[in-house]
XYZ file of C-alpha atoms in Angstrom:
108
model
C -55.550 13.765 -60.624
C -53.396 11.350 -58.805
C -49.793 11.790 -58.161
C -47.367 9.011 -57.580
C -44.235 9.713 -55.544
C -41.252 7.715 -56.449
C -38.740 7.472 -53.623
C -36.241 5.432 -55.606
C -34.344 8.458 -56.832
C -33.959 10.120 -53.401
C -30.433 9.582 -52.160
C -30.160 7.708 -48.898
C -27.856 9.154 -46.258
C -24.551 7.388 -46.435
C -23.400 5.923 -43.083
C -19.800 4.806 -42.879
C -20.065 1.914 -40.539
C -16.313 1.606 -40.125
C -15.990 5.253 -39.073
C -18.941 4.881 -36.693
C -17.299 1.770 -35.145
C -14.002 3.678 -34.688
C -15.789 6.540 -32.917
C -17.589 4.089 -30.623
C -14.320 2.311 -29.858
C -12.603 5.575 -29.136
C -15.395 6.697 -26.826
C -15.255 3.353 -25.006
C -11.467 3.579 -24.671
C -11.707 7.124 -23.249
C -14.395 6.079 -20.761
C -12.264 3.085 -19.666
C -9.198 5.286 -19.227
C -11.197 7.749 -17.128
C -12.495 4.946 -14.915
C -8.970 3.536 -14.487
C -7.685 6.958 -13.353
C -10.501 7.215 -10.823
C -9.983 3.655 -9.559
C -6.289 4.068 -8.923
C -6.169 6.564 -6.104
C -2.747 7.546 -4.779
C -1.894 5.732 -1.583
C -0.168 7.237 1.372
C 1.482 4.939 3.901
C 2.163 5.969 7.421
C 3.720 4.473 10.494
C 3.015 5.403 14.087
C 4.990 4.187 17.053
C 3.515 3.363 20.415
C 4.709 5.353 23.394
C 6.776 2.351 24.568
C 8.489 2.104 21.188
C 9.233 5.818 21.260
C 10.752 5.531 24.751
C 12.838 2.551 23.620
C 14.097 4.523 20.627
C 15.069 7.405 22.922
C 16.944 5.066 25.265
C 18.759 3.472 22.387
C 19.778 6.916 21.153
C 20.980 7.893 24.621
C 22.951 4.674 24.806
C 24.657 5.264 21.509
C 25.460 8.889 22.532
C 27.153 7.716 25.702
C 30.915 7.781 25.529
C 32.790 4.513 25.340
C 34.131 2.768 28.424
C 36.774 4.572 30.386
C 39.201 1.676 30.678
C 41.554 3.581 32.954
C 38.815 4.091 35.537
C 37.719 0.448 35.250
C 41.275 -0.755 35.844
C 41.636 1.569 38.858
C 38.375 0.285 40.399
C 39.368 -3.364 39.834
C 42.623 -2.804 41.639
C 40.837 -1.055 44.507
C 38.315 -3.909 44.861
C 41.036 -6.558 44.730
C 43.082 -4.703 47.392
C 39.964 -4.373 49.635
C 40.173 -0.591 49.531
C 36.880 0.019 47.682
C 34.060 1.077 50.008
C 30.391 1.244 48.887
C 28.530 4.335 49.997
C 24.902 3.016 50.480
C 23.300 6.460 50.318
C 25.054 7.329 47.036
C 24.232 3.892 45.590
C 20.500 4.300 46.491
C 20.501 7.804 44.992
C 22.059 6.594 41.742
C 19.611 3.668 41.491
C 16.737 6.089 42.000
C 18.056 8.457 39.325
C 18.501 5.588 36.911
C 14.959 4.281 37.403
C 13.549 7.807 37.080
C 15.332 8.282 33.790
C 14.335 4.815 32.615
C 10.628 5.254 33.375
C 10.373 8.977 32.789
C 9.596 9.778 36.429
C 10.562 13.183 37.775
């Protein structure tokens, strides 16, 4: 007894190629989006000043904090110099120069 099997009547699984293509495209798009998120890392910029630049900034601030010129005192000194009455005290001058340089170069 021989039995013949006929496969012609067996339904074939239906594959919707358009739906499969959409799923693949969607998966690819999601993978690309994930890679783009990883590739674009947040940046953080920073600036650091050298010690000289910091000192210059401090001196500029001190200069801007200094009161304006005392014109009355300037006029009084001019008159004193023109009249020959102004005398320079060398010790006080040397002390003031030393203080200025110490402040300028941060020497104590």
